[in-house]
Coordinates of C-alpha atoms and ligand atoms in Angstrom, one line a residue:
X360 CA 0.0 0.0 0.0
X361 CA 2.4 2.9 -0.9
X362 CA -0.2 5.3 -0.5
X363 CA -0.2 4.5 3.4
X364 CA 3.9 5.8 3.5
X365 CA 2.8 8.4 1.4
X366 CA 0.3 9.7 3.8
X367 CA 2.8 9.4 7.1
X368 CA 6.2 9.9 5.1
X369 CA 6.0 13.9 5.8
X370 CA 8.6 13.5 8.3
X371 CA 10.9 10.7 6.7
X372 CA 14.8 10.0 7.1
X373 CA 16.3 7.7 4.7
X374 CA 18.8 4.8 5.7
X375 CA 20.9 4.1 2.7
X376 CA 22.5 0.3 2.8
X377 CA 25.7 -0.3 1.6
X378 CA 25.3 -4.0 2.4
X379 CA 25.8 -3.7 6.1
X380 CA 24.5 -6.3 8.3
X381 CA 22.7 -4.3 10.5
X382 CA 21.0 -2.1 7.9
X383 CA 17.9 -3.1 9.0
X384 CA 18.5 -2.3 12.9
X385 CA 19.4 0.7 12.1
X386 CA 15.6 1.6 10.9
X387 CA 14.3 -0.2 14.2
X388 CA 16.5 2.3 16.4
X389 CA 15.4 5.1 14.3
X390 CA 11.6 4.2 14.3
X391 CA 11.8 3.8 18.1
X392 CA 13.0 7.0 18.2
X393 CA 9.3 7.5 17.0
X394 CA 10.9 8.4 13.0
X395 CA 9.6 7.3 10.2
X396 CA 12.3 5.8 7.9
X397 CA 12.9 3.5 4.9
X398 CA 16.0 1.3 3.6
X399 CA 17.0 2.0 0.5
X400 CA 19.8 0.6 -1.5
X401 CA 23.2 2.4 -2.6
X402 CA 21.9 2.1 -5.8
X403 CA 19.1 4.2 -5.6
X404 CA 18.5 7.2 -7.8
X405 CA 19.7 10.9 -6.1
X406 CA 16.7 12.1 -8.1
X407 CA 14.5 9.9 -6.2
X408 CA 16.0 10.5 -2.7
X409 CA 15.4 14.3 -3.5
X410 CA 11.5 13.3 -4.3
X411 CA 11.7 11.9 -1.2
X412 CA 12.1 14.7 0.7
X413 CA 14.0 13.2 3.5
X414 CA 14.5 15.3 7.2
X415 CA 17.8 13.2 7.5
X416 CA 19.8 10.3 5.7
X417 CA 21.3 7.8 7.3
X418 CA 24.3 5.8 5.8
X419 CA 25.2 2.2 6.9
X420 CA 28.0 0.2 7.6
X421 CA 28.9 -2.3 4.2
X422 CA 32.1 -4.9 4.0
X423 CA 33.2 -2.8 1.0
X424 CA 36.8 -0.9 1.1
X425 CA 35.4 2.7 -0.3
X426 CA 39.0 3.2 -1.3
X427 CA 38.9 0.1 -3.7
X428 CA 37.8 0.1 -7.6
X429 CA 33.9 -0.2 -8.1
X430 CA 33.1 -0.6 -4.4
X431 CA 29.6 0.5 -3.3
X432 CA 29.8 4.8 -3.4
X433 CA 27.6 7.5 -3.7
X434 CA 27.0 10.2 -5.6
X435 CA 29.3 13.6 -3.5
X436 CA 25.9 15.8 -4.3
X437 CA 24.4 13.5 -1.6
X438 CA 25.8 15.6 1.2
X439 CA 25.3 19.1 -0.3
X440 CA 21.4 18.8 -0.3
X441 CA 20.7 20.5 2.5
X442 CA 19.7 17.5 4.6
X443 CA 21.6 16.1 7.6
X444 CA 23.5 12.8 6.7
X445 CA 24.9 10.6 9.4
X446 CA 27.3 7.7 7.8
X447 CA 27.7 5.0 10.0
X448 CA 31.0 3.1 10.1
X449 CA 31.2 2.1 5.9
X450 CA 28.7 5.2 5.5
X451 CA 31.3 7.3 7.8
X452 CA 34.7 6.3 5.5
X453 CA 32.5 6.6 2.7
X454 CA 31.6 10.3 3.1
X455 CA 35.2 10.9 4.5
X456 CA 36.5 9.5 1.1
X457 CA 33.7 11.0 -1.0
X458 CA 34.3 14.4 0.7
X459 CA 38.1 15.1 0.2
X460 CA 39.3 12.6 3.6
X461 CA 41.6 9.7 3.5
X462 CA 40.8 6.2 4.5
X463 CA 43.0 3.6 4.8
X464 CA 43.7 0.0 6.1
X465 CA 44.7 -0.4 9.4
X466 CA 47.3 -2.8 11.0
X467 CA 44.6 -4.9 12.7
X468 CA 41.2 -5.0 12.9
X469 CA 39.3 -2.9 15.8
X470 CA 36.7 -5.3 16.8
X471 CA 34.6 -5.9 19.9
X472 CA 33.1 -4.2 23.0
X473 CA 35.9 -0.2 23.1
X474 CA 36.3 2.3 25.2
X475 CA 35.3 5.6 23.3
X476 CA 35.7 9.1 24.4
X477 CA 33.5 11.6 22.7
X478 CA 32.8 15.4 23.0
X479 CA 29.9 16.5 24.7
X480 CA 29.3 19.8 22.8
X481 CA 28.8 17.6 19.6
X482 CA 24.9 17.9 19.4
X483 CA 25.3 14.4 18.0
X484 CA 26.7 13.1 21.8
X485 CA 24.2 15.6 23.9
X486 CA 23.8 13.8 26.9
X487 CA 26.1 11.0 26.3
X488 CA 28.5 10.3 29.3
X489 CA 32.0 11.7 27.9
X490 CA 33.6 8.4 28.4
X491 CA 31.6 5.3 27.4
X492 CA 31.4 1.9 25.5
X493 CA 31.0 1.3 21.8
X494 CA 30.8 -1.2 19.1
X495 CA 33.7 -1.2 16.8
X496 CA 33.8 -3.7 14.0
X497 CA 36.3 -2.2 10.8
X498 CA 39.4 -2.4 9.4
X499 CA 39.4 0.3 7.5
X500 CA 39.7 3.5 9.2
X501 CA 39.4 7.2 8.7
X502 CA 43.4 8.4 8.3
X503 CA 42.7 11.9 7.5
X504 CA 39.6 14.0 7.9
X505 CA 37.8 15.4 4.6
X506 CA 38.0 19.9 4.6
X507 CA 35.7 21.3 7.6
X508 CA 35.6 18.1 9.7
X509 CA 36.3 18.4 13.2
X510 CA 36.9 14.9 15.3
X511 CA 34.5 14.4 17.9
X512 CA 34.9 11.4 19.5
X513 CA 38.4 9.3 19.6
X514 CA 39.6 5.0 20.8
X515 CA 42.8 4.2 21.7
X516 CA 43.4 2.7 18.5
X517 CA 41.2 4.6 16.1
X518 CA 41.6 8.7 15.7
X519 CA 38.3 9.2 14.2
X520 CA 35.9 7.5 16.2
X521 CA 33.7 10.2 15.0
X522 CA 33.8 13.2 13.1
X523 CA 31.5 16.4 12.6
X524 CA 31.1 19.4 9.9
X525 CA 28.0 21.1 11.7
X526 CA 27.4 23.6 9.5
X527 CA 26.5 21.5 6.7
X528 CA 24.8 18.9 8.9
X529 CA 27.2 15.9 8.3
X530 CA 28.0 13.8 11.3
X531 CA 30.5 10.2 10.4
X532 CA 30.9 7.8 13.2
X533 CA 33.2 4.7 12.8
X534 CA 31.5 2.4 15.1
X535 CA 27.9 1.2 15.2
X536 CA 25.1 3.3 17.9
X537 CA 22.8 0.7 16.4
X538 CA 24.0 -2.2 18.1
X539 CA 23.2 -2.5 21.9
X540 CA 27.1 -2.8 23.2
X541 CA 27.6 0.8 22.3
X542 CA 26.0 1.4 25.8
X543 CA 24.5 4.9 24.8
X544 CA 23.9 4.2 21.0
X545 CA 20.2 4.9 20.9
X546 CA 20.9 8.6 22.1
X547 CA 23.2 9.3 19.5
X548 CA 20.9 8.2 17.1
X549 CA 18.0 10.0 19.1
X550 CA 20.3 13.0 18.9
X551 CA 20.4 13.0 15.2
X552 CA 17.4 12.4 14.3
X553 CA 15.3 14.5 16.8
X554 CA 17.7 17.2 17.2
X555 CA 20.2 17.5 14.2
X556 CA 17.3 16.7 11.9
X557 CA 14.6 18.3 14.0
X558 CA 12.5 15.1 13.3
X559 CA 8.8 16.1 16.1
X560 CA 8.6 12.5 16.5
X561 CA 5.4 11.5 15.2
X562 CA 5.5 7.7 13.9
X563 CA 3.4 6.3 16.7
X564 CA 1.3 3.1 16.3
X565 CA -1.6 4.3 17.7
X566 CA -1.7 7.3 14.6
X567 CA -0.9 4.5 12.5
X568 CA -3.3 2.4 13.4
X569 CA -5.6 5.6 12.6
X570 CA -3.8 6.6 9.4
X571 CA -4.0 3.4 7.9
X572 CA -7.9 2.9 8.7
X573 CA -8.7 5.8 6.8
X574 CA -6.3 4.8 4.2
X575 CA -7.7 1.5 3.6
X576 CA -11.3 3.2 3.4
X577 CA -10.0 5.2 0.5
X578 CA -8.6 3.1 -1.3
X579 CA -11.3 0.2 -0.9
X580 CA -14.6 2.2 -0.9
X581 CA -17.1 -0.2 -1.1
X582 CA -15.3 -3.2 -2.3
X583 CA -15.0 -6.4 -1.0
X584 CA -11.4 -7.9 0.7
X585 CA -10.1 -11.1 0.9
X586 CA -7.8 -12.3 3.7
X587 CA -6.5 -15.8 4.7
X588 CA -6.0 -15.6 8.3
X589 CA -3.7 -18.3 9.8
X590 CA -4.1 -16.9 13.5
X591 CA -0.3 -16.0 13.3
X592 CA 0.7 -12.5 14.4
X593 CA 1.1 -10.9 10.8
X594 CA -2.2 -11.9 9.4
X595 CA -4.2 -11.9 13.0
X596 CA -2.9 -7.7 12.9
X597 CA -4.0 -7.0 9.2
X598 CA -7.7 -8.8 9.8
X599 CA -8.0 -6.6 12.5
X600 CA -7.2 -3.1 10.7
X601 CA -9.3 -4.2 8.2
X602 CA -11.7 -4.7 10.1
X603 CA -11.8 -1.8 12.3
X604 CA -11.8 0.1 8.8
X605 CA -13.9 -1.9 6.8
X606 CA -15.9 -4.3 8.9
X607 CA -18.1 -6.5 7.2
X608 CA -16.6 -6.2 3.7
X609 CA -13.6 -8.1 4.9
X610 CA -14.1 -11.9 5.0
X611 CA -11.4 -13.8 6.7
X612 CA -10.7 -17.6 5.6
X613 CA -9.2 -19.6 8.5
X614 CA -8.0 -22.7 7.3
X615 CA -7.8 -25.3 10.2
X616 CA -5.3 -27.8 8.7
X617 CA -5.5 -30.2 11.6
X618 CA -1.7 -29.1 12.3
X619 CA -2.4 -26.1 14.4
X620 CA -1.2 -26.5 18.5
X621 CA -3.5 -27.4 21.1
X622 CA -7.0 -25.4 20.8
X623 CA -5.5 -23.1 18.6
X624 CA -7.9 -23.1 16.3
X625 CA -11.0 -22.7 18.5
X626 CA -8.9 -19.6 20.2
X627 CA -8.5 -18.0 16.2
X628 CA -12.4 -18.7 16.2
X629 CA -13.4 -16.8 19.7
X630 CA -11.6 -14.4 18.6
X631 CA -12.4 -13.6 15.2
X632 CA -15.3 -15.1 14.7
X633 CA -19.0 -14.9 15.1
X634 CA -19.4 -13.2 19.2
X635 CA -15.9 -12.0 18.8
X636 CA -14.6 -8.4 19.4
X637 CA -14.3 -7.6 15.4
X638 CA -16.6 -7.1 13.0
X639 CA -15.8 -9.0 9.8
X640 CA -17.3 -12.3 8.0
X641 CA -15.2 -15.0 9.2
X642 CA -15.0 -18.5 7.7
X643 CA -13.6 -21.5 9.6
X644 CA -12.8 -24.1 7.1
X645 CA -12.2 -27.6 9.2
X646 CA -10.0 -29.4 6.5
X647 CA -8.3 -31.9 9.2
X648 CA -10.0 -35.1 7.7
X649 CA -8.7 -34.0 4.1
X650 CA -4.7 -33.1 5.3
X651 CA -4.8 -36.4 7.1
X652 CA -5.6 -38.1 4.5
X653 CA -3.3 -36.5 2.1
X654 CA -0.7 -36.9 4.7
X655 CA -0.9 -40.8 5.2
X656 CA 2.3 -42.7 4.9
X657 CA 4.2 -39.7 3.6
X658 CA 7.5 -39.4 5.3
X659 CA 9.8 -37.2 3.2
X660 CA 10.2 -33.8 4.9
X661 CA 10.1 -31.4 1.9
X662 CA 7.0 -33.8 0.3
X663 CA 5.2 -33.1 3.3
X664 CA 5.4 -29.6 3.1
X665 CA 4.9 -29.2 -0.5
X666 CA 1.7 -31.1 0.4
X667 CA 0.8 -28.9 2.8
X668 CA 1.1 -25.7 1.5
X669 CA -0.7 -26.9 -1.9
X670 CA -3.7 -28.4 -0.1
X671 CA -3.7 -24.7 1.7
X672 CA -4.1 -23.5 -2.1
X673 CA -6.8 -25.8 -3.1
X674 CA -9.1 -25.3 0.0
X675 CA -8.5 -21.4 -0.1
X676 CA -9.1 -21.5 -3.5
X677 CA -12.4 -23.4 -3.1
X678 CA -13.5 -21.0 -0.4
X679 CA -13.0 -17.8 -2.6
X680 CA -15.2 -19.5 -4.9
X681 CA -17.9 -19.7 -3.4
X682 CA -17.4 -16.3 -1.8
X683 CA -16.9 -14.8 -5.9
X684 CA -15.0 -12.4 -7.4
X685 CA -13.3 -9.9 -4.7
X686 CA -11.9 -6.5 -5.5
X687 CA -8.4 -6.9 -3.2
X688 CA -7.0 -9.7 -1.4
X689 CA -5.0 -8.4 1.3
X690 CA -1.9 -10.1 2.6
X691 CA 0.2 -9.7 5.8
X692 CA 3.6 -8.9 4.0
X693 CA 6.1 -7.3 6.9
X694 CA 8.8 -4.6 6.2
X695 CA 11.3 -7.1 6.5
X696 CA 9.6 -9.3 3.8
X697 CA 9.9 -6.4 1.1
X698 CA 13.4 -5.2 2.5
X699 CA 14.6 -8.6 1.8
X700 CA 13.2 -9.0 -1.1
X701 CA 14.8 -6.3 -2.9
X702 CA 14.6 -3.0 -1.5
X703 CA 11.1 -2.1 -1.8
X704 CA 11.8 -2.6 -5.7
X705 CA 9.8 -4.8 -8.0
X706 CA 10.5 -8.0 -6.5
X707 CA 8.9 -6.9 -3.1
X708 CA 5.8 -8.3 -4.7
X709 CA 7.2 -11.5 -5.7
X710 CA 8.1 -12.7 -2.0
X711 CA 4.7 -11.7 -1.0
X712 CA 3.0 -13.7 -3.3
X713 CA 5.4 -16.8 -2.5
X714 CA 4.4 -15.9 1.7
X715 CA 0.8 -17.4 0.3
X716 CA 2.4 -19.9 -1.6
X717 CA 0.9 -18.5 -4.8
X718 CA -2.6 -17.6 -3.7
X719 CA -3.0 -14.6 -6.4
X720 CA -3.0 -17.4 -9.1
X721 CA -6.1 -19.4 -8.2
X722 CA -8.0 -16.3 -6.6
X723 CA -10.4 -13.4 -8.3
X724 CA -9.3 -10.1 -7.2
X725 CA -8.4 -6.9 -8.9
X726 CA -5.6 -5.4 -6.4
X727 CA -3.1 -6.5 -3.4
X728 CA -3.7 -4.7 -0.6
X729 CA -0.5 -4.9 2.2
X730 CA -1.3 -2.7 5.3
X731 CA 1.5 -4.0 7.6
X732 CA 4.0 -3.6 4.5
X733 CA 5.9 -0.9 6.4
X734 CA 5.8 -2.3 9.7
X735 CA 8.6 -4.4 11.8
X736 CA 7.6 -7.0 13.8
X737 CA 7.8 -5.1 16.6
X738 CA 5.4 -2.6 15.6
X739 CA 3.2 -4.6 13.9
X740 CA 2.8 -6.4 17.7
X741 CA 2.4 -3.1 18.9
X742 CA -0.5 -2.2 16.6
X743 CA -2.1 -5.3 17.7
X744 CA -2.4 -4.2 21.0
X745 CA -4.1 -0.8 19.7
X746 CA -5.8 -3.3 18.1
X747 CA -6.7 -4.9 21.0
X748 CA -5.9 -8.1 19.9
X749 CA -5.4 -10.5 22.9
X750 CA -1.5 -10.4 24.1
X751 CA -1.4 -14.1 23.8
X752 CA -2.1 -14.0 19.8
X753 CA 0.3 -11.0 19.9
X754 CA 3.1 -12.4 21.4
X755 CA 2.9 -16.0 20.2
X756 CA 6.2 -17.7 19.5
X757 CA 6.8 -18.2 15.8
X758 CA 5.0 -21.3 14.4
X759 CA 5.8 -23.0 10.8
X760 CA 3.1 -22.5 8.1
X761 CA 3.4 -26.2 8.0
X762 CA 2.5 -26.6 11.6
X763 CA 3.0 -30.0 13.7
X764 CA 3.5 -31.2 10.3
X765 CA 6.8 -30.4 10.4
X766 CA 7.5 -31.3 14.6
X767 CA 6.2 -35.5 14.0
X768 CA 9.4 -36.9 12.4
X769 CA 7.8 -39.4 9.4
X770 CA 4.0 -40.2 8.6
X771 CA 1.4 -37.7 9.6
X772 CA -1.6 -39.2 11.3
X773 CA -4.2 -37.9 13.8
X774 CA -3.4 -39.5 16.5
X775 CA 0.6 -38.6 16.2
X776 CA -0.9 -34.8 15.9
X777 CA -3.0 -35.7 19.3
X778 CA 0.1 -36.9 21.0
X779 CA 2.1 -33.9 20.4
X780 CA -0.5 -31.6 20.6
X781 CA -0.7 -33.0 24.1
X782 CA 2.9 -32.9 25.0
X783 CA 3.6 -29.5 23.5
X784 CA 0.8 -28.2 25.9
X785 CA 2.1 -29.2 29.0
X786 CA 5.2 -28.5 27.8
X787 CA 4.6 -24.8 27.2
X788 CA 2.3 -24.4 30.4
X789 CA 5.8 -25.6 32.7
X790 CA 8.3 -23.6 31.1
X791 CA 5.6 -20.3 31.4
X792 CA 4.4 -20.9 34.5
X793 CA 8.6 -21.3 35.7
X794 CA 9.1 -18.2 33.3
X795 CA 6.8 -15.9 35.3
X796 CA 7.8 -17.1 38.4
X797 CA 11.2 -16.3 38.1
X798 CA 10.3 -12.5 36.8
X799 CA 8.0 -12.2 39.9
X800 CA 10.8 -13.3 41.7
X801 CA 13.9 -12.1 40.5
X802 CA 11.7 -8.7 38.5
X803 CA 13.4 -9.9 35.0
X804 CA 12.9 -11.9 32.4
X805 CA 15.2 -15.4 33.8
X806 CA 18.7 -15.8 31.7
X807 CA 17.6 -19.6 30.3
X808 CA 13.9 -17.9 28.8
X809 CA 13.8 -19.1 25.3
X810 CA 12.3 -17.5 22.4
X811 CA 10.9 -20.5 21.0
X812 CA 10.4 -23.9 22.7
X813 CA 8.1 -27.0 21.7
X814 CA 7.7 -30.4 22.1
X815 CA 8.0 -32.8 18.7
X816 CA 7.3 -36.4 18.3
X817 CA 10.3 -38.4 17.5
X818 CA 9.4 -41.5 15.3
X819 CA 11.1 -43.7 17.6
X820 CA 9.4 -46.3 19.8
X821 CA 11.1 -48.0 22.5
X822 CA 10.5 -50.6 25.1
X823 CA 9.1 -49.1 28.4
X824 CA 7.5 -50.5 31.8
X825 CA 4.4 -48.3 33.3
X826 CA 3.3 -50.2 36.2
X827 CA 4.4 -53.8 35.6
X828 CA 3.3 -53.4 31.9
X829 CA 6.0 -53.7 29.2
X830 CA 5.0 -50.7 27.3
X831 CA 6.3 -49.9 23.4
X832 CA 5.5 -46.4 22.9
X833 CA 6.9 -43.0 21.2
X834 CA 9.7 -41.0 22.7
X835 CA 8.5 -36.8 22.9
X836 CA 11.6 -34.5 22.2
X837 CA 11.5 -31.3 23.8
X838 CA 12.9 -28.6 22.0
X839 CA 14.4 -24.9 23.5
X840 CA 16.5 -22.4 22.0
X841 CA 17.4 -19.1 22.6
X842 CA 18.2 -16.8 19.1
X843 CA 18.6 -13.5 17.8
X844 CA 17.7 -13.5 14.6
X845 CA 16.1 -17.0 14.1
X846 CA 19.5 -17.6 11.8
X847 CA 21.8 -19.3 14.4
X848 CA 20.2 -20.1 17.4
X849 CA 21.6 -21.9 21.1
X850 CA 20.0 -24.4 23.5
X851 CA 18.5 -22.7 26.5
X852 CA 19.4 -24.3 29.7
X853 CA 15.9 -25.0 31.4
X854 CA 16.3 -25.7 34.7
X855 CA 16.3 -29.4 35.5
X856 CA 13.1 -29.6 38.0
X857 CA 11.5 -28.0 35.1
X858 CA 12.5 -30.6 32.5
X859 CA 11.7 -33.4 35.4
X860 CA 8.2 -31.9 36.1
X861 CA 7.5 -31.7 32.3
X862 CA 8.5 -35.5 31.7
X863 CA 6.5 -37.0 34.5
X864 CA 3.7 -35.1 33.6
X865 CA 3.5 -35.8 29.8
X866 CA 4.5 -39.4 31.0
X867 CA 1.7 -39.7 32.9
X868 CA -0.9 -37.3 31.0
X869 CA 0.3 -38.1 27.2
X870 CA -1.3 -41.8 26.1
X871 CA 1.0 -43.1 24.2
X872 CA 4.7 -41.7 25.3
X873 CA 7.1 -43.4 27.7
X874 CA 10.1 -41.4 26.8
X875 CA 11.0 -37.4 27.1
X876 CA 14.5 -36.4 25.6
X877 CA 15.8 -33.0 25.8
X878 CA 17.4 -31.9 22.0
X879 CA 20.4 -29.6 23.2
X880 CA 21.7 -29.0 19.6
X881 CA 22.5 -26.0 18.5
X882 CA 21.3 -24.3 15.0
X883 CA 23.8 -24.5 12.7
X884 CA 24.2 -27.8 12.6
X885 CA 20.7 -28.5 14.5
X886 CA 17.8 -26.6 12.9
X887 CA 15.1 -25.3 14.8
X888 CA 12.2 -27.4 13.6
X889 CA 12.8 -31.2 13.0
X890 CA 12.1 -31.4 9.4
Ligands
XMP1740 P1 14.5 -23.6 11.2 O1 13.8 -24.9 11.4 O2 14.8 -23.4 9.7 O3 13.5 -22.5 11.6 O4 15.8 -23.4 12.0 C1 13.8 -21.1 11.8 C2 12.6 -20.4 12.2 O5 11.6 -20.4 11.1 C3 10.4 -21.1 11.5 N1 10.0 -21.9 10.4 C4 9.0 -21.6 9.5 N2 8.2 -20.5 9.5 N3 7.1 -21.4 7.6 C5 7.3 -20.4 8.5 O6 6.5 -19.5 8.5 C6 7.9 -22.5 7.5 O7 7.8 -23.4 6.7 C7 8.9 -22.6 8.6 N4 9.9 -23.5 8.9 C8 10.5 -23.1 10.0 C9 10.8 -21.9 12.7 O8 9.7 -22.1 13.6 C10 11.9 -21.0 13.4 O9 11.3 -20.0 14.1

């Protein structure tokens, strides 16, 4: 929905990636420094960042050397537009270089947690204590300052830890506020943004909550919208803008694929269905039976998620049948979804058609319509509760399109599902109910909380003895990790009475389990999900 950034972009600054791995946490500090910003590639026309009209620009670390032939540069007119620029690490040699400064390689890589002394009077380090912590990660350094620099902020090894020309608005620092280690990074960036920029601060979930209400009744009048609703954050957040802005000319499909975790679907139903708090047409499709059946004897990981995700297709696609041609079908594509994709370019579109495994193929609708498209995750949970969407659908762990499919290891069949479903709940209940203990406790989150734990069923059987019975049942695998980024992730330590208590009660509760085994494996090589 470009017309929604259109609408809030009045006070915008720009974060310009050179390739940098932490391009996109840059725009999470700066939006929490209630700023509206974009990423944008290097590439990008000047032309285009003028039509922008950008209160500031932000340019991001990269693992180019600027120095080198055809490494990733920008245009010198850049910084004589009249708008602030802050380069950041690569962005800070880059404008050092572009500007008239030397950069050069240095004898050994700065890298790590560094002490960093900076001057107060910069506007940029308002506030900041004089000496603090920051995080350096270069080897290329700034050797000689480009004409009306001043340095502002030094490390024992590194002379330009960060350099100012105030006049024209251009502030370079070498290592990264972004990143939490620099203990006082977010009021550097807060600095630039609110007071070198003069950013007011308006980006604010609950005005874009209102914003994009109005938006959407604009641009959808009195046509009808189609969403699939899964009951994961994403979707759950758009059904519920689209409600509040369109009500009954939303329909939501909710595919119950038999798959889902323990009463999952019946808490999607209460609360988005008929005596729920929003107003929309909602359709629960039960298509257990059918994905069962489909399922049967398949064991090959990828052929059971192909089989998933195409039987999604088909009962979607039967659904919008009956319901006829719409006039959008809205999707709950993330800012990180379109930023991956390809910069906001064409391809943005492409990922979000693969997110519904290629729903716009089988389905009648005239338009897309995103409304989360220039939200994080963060804020998209933080527009659910404007929303006033239950915290428990807001802050659900992340859970596989595929579902359970993917957490029984071989053939699907209900009663597998029943097991794990089973085990997974009593499994979750332990670890929460030791998780908020602890914080009552202690006041903090406990150091072991993981960010995603689950039970799966293993397909192996062994020999057990319940009572005086020989038993031969399936062994439950509990899973716990604790993970930035989803990418590489740890096993969290859970406390052992924790474990213990877990085990004897899926033991004893679960019908069919004689084993619990706790997967410590880490992800690489481990990933999270068994299949
Ligand atoms: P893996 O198993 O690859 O999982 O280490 C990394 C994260 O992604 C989730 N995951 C999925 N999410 N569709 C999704 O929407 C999928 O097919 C899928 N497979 C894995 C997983 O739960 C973990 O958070």
């Amino acid at each position: 929905m470009g017309d929604v950034r259109g609408e809030l972009s009045r006070e915008k600054v720009l974060v310009i990636d050179f390739g940098g791995q932490y391009n996109q946490l840059v725009a999470r500090r700066v939006r929490e420094c209630n700023v509206y910003c974009e990423i944008y590639s290097y590439k990008t026309d000047l032309e285009k960042i003028k039509a922008m009209n950008p209160k500031g620009i932000i340019l991001t670390g990269g693992p180019s050397s600027c120095y080198e032939e055809g490494a990733a540069t920008y245009s010198p007119e850049l910084f004589s537009l009249g708008v602030p620029v802050l380069g950041l690490c690569y962005g800070a040699q880059l404008m050092s270089h572009v500007l008239g400064g030397k950069v050069e390689r240095a004898s050994a890589r700065e890298y790590g947690k560094t002490e960093v002394d900076v001057d107060v009077t910069s506007p940029l380090f308002a506030n900041v204590t004089p000496h603090t912590t920051c995080w350096m990660s270069h080897f290329d350094y700034i050797s000689k300052l480009a004409p009306g620099f001043r340095v502002v902020a030094t490390t024992a090894n590194c002379p330009v830890a960060a350099a100012e020309c105030r006049e024209k608005g251009l502030y370079a620092i070498q290592f990264h506020p972004e990143v939490l280690h620099t203990a006082e990074g977010s009021k550097m960036l807060y600095n630039f943004v609110r007071n070198v920029c003069g950013c007011a601060g308006t980006w604010r979930m609950d005005s874009f909550v209102e914003n994009t209400v109005r938006e959407i009744r604009e641009k959808v009048g009195d046509g009808k919208v189609l969403l699939a609703l899964s009951g994961g954050v994403d979707s759950s957040v758009a059904a519920g803008l689209l409600s509040r802005a369109i009500g009954k000319q939303l329909t939501c499909v909710f595919v119950d694929h038999g798959l889902l975790r323990k009463n999952e679907g019946d808490e999607v139903e209460s609360v988005f269905g008929e005596g729920g708090q929003f107003d929309l047409n909602f359709i629960r499709v039960n298509a257990q039976q059918r994905y069962y059946v489909k399922l049967a004897g398949v064991t090959e990981p990828e052929r059971k998620r192909k089989i998933i995700g195409e039987e999604f297709i088909r009962v979607f696609e039967e659904e919008a049948k009956k319901i006829g041609a719409v006039d959008f079908l809205a999707q709950g594509t993330i800012y990180p979804d379109v930023v991956e994709s390809g910069l906001g370019g064409e391809s943005a579109v492409i990922k979000s058609h693969h997110n519904v495994g290629g729903l716009p193929d089988f389905v009648d609708f005239k338009e897309i319509i995103e409304p989360l498209r220039s939200l994080f995750k963060d804020e998209v949970r933080q527009a659910g509760l404007e929303l006033g969407i239950p915290e428990k659908l807001v802050f659900r762990q992340p859970f596989p399109g595929p579902g359970l499919g993917v957490r029984i290891i071989g053939d699907v069949t209900a009663e597998k599902v029943r097991i794990v479903q089973d085990a997974d709940a009593i499994y979750r209940e332990e670890v929460d109910k030791a998780a908020a203990a602890y914080k009552k406790e202690y006041g903090k989150d406990a150091p072991w909380l993981p960010n995603q734990y689950f039970a799966a069923l293993t397909n192996m059987r062994s020999v057990g003895v319940m009572g005086d019975e020989r038993t031969y049942d399936y062994a439950i695998a509990l899973r716990a990790v604790q993970t930035v980024d989803f990418m590489t992730a740890e096993c969290s330590c859970l406390p052992w009475d924790v474990l213990q208590t877990t085990m004897s009660r899926i033991i004893n509760e679960v019908r069919g389990v004689n084993r619990v085994l706790y997967d410590i494996s880490s992800k690489p090589p481990g990933t999270i999900e068994f299949e």
